[in-house]
mmCIF file of C-alpha atoms in Angstrom:
data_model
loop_
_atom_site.group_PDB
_atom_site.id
_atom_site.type_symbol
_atom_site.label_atom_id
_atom_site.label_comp_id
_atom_site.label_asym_id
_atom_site.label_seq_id
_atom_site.Cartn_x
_atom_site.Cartn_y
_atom_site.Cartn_z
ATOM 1 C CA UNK A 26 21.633 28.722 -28.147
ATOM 2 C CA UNK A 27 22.979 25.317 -29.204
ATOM 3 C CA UNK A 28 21.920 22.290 -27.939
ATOM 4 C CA UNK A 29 23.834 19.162 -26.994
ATOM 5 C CA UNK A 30 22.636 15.601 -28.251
ATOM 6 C CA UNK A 31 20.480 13.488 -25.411
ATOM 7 C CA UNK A 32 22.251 10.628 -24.258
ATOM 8 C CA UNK A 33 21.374 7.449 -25.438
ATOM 9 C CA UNK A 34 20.858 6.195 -21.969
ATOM 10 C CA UNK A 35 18.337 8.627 -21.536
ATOM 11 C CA UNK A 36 16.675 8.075 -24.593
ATOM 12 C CA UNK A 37 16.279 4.285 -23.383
ATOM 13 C CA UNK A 38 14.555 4.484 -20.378
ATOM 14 C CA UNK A 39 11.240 6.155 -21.022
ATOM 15 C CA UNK A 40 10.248 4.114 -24.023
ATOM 16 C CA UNK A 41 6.579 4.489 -25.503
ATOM 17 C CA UNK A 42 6.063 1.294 -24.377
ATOM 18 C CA UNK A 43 7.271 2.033 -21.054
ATOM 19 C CA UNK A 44 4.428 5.255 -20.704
ATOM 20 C CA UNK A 45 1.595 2.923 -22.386
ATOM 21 C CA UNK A 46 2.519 0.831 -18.819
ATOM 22 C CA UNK A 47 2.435 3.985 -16.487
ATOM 23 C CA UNK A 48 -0.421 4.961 -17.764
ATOM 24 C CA UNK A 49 -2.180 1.641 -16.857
ATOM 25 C CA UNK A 50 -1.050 1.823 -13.420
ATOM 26 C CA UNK A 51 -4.206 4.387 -12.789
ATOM 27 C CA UNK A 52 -4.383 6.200 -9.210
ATOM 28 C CA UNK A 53 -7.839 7.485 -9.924
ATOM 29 C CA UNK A 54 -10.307 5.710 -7.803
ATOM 30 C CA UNK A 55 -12.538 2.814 -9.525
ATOM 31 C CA UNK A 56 -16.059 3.904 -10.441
ATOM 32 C CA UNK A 57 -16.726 0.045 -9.947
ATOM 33 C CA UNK A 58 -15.150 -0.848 -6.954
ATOM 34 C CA UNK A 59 -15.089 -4.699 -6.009
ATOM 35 C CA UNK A 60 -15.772 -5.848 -2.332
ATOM 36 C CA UNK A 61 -12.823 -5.002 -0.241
ATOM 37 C CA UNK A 62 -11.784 -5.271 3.579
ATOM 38 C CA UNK A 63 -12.712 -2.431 4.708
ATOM 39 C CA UNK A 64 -10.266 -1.972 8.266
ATOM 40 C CA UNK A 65 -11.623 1.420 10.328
ATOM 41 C CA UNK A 66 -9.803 3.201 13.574
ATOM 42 C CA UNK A 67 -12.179 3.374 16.219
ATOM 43 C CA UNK A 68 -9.843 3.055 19.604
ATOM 44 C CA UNK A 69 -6.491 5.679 18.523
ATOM 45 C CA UNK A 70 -3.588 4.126 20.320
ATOM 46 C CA UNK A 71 -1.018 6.757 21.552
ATOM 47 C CA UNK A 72 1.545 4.383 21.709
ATOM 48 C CA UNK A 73 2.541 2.825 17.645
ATOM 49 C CA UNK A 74 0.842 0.080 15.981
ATOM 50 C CA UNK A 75 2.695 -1.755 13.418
ATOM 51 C CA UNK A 76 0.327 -3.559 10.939
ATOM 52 C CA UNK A 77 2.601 -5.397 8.805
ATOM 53 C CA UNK A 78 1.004 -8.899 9.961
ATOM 54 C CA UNK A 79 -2.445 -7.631 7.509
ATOM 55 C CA UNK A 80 -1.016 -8.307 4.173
ATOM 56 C CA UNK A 81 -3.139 -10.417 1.431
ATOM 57 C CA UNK A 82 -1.558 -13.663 2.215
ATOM 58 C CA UNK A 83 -2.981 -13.364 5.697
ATOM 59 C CA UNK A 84 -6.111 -12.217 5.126
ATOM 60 C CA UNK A 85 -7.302 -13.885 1.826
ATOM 61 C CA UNK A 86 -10.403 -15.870 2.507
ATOM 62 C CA UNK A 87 -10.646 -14.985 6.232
ATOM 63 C CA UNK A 88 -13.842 -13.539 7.861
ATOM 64 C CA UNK A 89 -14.131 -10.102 9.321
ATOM 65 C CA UNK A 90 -13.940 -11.714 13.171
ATOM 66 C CA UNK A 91 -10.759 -13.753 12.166
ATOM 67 C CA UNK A 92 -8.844 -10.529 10.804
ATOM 68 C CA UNK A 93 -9.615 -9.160 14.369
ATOM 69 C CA UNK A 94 -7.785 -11.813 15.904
ATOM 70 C CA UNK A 95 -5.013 -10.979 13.988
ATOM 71 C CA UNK A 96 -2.032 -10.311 16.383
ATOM 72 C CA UNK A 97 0.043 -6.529 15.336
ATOM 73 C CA UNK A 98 3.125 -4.625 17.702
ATOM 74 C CA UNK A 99 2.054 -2.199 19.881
ATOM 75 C CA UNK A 100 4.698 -1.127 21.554
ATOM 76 C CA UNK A 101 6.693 -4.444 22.936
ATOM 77 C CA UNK A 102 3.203 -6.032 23.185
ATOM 78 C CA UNK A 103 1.268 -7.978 20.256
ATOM 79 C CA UNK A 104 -2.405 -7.231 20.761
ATOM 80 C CA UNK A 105 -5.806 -8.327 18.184
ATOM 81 C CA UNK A 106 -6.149 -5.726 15.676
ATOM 82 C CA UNK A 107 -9.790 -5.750 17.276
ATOM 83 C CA UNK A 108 -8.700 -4.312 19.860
ATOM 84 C CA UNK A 109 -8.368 -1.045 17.972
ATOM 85 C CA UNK A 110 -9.655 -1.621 14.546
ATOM 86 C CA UNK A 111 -13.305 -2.340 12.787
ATOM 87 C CA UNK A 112 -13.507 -4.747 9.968
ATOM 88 C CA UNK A 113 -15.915 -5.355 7.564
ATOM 89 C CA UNK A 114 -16.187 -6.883 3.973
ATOM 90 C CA UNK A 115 -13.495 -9.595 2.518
ATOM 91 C CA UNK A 116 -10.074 -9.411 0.779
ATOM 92 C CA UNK A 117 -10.734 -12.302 -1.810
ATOM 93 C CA UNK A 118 -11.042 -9.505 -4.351
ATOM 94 C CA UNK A 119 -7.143 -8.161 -3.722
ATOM 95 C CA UNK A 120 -8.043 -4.812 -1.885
ATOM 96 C CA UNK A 121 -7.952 -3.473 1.676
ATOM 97 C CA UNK A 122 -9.268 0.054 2.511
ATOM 98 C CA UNK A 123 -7.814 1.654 6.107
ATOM 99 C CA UNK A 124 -9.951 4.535 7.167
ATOM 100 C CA UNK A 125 -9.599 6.768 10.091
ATOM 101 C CA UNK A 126 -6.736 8.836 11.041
ATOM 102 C CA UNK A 127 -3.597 6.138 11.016
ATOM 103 C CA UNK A 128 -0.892 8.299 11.281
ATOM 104 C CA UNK A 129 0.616 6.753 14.380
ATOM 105 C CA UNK A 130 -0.071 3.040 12.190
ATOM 106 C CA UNK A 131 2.575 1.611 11.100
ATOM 107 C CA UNK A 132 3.612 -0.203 8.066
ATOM 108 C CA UNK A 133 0.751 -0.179 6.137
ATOM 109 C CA UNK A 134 1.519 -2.427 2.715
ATOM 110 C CA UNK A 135 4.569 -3.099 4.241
ATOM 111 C CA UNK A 136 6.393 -6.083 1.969
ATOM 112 C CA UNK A 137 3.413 -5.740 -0.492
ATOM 113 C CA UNK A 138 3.272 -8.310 -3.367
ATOM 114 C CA UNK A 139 0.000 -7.536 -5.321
ATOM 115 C CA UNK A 140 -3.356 -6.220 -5.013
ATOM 116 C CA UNK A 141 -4.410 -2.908 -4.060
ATOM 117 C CA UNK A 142 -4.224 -0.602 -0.623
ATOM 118 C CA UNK A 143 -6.295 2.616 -0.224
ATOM 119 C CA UNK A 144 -5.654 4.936 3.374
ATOM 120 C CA UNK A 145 -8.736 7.190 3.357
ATOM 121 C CA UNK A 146 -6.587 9.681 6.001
ATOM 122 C CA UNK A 147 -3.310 10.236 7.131
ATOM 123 C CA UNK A 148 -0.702 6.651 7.742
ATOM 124 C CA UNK A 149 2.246 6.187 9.673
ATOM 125 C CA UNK A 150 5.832 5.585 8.916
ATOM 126 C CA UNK A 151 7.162 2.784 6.591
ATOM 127 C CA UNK A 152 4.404 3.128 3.800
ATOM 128 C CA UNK A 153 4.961 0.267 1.437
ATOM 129 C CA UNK A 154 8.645 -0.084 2.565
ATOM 130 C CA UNK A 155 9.975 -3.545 0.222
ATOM 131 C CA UNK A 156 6.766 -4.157 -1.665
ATOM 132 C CA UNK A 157 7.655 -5.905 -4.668
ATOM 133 C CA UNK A 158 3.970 -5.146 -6.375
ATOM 134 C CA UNK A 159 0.526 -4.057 -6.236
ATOM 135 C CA UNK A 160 -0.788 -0.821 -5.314
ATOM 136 C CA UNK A 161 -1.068 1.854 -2.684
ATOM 137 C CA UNK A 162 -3.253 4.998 -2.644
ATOM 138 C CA UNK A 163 -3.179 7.517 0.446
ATOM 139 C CA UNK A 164 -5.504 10.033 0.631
ATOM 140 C CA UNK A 165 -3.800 12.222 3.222
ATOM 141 C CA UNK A 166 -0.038 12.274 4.357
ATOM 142 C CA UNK A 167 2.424 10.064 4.865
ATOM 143 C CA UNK A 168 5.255 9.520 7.518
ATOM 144 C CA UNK A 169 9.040 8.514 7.431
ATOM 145 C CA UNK A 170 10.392 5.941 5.282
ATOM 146 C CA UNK A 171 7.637 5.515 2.776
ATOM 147 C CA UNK A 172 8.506 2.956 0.246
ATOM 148 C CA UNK A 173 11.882 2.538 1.583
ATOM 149 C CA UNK A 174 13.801 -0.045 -0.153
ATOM 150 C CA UNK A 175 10.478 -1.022 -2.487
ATOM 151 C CA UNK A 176 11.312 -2.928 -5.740
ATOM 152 C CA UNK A 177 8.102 -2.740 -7.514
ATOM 153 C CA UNK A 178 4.652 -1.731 -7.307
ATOM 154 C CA UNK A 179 3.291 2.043 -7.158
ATOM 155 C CA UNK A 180 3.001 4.281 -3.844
ATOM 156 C CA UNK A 181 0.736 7.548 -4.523
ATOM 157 C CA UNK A 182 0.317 9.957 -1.794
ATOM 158 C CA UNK A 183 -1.934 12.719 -2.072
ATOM 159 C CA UNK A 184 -0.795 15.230 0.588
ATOM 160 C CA UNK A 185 2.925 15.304 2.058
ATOM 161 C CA UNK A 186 5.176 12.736 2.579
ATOM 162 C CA UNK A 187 7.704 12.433 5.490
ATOM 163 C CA UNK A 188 11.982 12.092 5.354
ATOM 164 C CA UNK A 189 13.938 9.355 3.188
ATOM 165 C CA UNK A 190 10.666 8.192 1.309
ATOM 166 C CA UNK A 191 11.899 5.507 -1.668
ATOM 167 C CA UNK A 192 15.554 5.818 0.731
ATOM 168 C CA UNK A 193 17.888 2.993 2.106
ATOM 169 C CA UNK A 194 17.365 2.034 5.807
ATOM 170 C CA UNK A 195 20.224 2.562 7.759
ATOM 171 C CA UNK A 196 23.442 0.350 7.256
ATOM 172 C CA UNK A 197 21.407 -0.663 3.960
ATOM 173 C CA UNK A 198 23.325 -0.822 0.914
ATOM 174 C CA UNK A 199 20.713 0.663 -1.740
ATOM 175 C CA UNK A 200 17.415 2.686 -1.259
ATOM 176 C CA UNK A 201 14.315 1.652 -4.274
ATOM 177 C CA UNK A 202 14.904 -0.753 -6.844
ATOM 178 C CA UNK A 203 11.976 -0.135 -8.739
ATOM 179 C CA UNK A 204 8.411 1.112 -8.845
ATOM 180 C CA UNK A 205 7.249 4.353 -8.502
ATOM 181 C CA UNK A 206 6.031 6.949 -5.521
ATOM 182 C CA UNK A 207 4.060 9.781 -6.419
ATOM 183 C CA UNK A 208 3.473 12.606 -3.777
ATOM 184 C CA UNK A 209 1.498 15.307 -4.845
ATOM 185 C CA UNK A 210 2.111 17.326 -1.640
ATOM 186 C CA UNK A 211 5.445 18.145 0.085
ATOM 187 C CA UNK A 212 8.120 16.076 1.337
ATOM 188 C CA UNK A 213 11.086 15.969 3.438
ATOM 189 C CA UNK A 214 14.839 15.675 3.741
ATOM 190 C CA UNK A 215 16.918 12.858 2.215
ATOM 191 C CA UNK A 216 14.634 10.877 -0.721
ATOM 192 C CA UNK A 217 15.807 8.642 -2.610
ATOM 193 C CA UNK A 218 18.711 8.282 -0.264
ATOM 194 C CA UNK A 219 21.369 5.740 -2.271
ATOM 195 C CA UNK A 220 18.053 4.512 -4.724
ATOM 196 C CA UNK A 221 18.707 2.080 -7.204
ATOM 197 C CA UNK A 222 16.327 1.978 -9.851
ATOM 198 C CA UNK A 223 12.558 3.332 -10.108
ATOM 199 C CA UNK A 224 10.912 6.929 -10.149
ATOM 200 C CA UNK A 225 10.215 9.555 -7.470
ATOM 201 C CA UNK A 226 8.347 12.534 -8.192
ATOM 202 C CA UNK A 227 7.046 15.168 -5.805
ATOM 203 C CA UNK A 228 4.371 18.018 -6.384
ATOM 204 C CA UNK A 229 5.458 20.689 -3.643
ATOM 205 C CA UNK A 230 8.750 21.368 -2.254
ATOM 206 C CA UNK A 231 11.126 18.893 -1.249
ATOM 207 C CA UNK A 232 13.909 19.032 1.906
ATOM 208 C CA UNK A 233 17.617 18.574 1.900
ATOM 209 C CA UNK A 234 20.058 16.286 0.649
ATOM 210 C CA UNK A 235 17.600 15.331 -2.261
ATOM 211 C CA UNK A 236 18.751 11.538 -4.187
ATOM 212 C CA UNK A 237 21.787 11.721 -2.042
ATOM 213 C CA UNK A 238 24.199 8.887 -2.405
ATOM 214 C CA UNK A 239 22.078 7.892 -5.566
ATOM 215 C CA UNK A 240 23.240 4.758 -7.568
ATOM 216 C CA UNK A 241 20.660 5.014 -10.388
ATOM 217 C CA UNK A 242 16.702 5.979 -11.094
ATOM 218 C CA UNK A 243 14.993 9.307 -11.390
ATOM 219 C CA UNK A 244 13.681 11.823 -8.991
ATOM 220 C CA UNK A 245 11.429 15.003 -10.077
ATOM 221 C CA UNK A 246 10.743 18.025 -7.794
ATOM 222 C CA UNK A 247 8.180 20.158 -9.125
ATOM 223 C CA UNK A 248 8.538 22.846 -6.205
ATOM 224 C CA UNK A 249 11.640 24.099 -4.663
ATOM 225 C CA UNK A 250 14.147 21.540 -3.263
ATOM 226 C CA UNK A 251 16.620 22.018 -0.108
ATOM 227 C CA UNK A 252 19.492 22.674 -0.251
ATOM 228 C CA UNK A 253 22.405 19.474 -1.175
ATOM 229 C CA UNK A 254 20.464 17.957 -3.988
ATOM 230 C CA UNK A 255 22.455 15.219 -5.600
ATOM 231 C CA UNK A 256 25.421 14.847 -2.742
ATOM 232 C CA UNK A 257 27.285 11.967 -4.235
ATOM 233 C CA UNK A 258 24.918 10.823 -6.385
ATOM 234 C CA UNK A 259 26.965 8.122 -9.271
ATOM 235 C CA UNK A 260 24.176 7.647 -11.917
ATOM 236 C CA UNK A 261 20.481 8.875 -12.540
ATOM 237 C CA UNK A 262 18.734 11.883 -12.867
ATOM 238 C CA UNK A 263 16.818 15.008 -10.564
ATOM 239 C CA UNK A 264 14.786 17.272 -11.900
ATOM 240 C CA UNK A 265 14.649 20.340 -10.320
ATOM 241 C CA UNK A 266 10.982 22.151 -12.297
ATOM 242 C CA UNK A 267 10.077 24.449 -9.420
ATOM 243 C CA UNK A 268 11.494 27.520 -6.599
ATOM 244 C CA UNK A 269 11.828 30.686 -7.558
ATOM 245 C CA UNK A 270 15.446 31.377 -8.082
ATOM 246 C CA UNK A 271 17.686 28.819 -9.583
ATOM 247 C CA UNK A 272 19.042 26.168 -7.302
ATOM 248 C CA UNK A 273 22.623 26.409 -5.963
ATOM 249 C CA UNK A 274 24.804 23.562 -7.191
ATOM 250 C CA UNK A 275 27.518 21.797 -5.459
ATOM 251 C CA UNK A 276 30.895 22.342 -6.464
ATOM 252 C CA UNK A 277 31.288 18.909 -7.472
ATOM 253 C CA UNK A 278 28.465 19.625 -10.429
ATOM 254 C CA UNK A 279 29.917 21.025 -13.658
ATOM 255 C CA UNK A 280 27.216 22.651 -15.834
ATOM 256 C CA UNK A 281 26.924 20.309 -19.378
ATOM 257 C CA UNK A 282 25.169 22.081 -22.007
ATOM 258 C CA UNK A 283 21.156 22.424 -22.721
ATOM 259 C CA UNK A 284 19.280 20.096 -24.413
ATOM 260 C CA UNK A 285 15.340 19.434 -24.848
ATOM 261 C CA UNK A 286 15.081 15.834 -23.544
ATOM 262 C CA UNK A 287 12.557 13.629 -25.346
ATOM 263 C CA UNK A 288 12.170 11.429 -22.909
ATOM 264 C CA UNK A 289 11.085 13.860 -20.204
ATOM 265 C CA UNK A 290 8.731 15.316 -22.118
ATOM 266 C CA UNK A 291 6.676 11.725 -22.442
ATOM 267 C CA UNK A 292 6.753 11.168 -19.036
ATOM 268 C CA UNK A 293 5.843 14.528 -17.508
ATOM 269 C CA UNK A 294 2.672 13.637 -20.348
ATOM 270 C CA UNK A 295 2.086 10.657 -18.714
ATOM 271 C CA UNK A 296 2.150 12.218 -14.877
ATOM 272 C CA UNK A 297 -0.341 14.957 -16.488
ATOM 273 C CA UNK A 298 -2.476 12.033 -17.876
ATOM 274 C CA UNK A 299 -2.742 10.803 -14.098
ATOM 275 C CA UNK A 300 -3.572 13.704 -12.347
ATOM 276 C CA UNK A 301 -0.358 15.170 -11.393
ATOM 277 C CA UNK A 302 0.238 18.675 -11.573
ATOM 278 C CA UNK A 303 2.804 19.702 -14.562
ATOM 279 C CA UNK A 304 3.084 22.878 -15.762
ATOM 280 C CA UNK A 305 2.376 22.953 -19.537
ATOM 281 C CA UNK A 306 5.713 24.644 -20.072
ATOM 282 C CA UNK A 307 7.981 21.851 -18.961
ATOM 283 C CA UNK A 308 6.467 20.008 -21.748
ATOM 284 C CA UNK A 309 8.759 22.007 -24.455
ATOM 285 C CA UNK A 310 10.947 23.666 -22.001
ATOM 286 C CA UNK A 311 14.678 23.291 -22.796
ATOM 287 C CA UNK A 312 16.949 21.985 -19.664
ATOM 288 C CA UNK A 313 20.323 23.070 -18.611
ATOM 289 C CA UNK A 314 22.370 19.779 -17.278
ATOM 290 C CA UNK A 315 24.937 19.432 -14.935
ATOM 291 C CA UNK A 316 26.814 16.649 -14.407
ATOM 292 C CA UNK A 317 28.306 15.210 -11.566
ATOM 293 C CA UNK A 318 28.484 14.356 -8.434
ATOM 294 C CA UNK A 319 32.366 14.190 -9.446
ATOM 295 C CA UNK A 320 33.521 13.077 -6.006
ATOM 296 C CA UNK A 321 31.867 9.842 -6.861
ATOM 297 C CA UNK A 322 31.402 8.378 -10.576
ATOM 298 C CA UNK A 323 30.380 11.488 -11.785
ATOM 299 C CA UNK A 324 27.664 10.176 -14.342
ATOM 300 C CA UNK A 325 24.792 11.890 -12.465
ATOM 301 C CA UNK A 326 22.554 14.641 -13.942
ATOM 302 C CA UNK A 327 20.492 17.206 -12.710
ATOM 303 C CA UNK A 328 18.751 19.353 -14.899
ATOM 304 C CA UNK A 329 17.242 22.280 -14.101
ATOM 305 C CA UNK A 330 14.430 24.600 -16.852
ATOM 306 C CA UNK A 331 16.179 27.390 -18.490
ATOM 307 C CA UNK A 332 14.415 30.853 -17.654
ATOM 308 C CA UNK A 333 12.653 32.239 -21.174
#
């Protein structure tokens, strides 16, 4: 079988230097963890809270009773985060822990610049969405919009992930411009929606219209992926590693030779490094690319293993 050349491009953007970085951007919990605010759910509100107004500027050098008076949305109300939440500990050392079951909390890390976020459950919608730095670790799942329109920083989520995570809000021009989300779990329809720049990769199976409208940046699906994958994608690349049967392409996609990317093969290292589930043979596994999607620039890629 011959093999066409990687392109240079390609070759670029997963430099050894570039993996030495991922890897120090470690998801594994510290062994020796400084003093953090630790904020706990102990009144569930039925209608939403948004959080975004508990962000390290805020809270830096406040006491416990101060970061109660903090004022979030509920509803079309603002209402002391003591009202529902328990906090203990300090955030002079650049970390906040949420515990309890926030999944109808909203935007957790929302515009987050540095410094490090833990959810010990499930979170809300709007995860991260613009942070610019810093880190966030959630230990269950998340909802909608997760790192929507983030430029920087690192989003892991351990269990599933809701619609348009790393995506463009609505009217918005471009999705991600950097950084990296990692969901171990599942996700759902439209990620990566017109991204930019920065990585997406997702354990379980993925929904429709995967990296649709996608200007640039990578996306990895390591189970099976809907059904649209790459709809007018210009530039970057999807992996599609998992499903049982070979994905369907869209007519706009013209197949473009196999090759054993290089790059790839670093990263999906690096993921392994972390955690993340790879199968050993999509380390030396060669690809089949196809190019497209041609209704747009056409410079896109998806490539998909070739069976053995």
């Amino acid at each position: 079988m011959r093999l066409c050349k990687c392109d240079a491009w390609n070759e670029q953007r997963f430099s050894l230097s570039e993996a030495a970085s991922l890897r120090r951007l470690s998801f594994n919990p510290r062994k020796d963890r400084p003093m953090a605010l630790e904020i706990t759910l102990q009144t569930p509100s039925t209608i939403p809270l948004e959080v975004d107004a508990i962000g390290f500027e805020a809270v830096r050098g406040q006491s416990p009773d101060d970061v109660k008076r903090t004022l979030v949305q509920r509803g079309n109300k603002q209402t002391p985060l003591g009202e529902f939440f328990d906090v203990q500990g300090s955030a002079d050392d650049d970390e906040i822990v949420w515990s309890g079951d926030c999944a109808n909390v909203k935007r957790i890390g929302t515009r987050l610049a540095f410094g490090r976020m833990r959810v010990e459950g499930n979170t809300g919608m709007h995860l991260g969405a613009e942070m610019t730095g810093g880190e966030i670790v959630v230990e269950g799942n998340a909802g909608d919009w997760a790192g929507a329109q983030m430029r920087g920083g690192s989003i892991r989520i351990r269990g599933n992930a809701g619609h348009l995570a790393g995506a463009a809000y609505r009217g918005g021009r471009k999705g991600m411009s950097g950084g990296e989300i990692i969901i171990d779990g599942e996700a759902g329809n439209e990620i990566g929606n017109s991204m930019r720049r920065g990585t997406i990769a997702i354990g379980g199976r993925a929904g429709d219209f995967l990296g649709v409208g996608m200007i640039a940046g990578s996306i990895f699906v390591f189970g099976e992926a809907g059904i649209r994958q790459g709809a007018g994608m210009k530039r970057g690349t999807i992996g599609l590693f998992g499903g049982e049967r070979p994905p369907e392409m869209l007519p706009t996609f013209k197949a473009a030779g196999v090759f054993q990317p290089t790059w790839l093969r670093v990263y999906l290292r690096e993921l392994r490094a972390r955690g993340f589930a790879v199968p050993g043979e999509l380390l030396e596994a060669t690809y089949r690319r196809y190019s497209g999607d041609f209704l747009e620039l056409g410079k896109g890629e998806i490539l998909v293993p070739v069976a053995a």
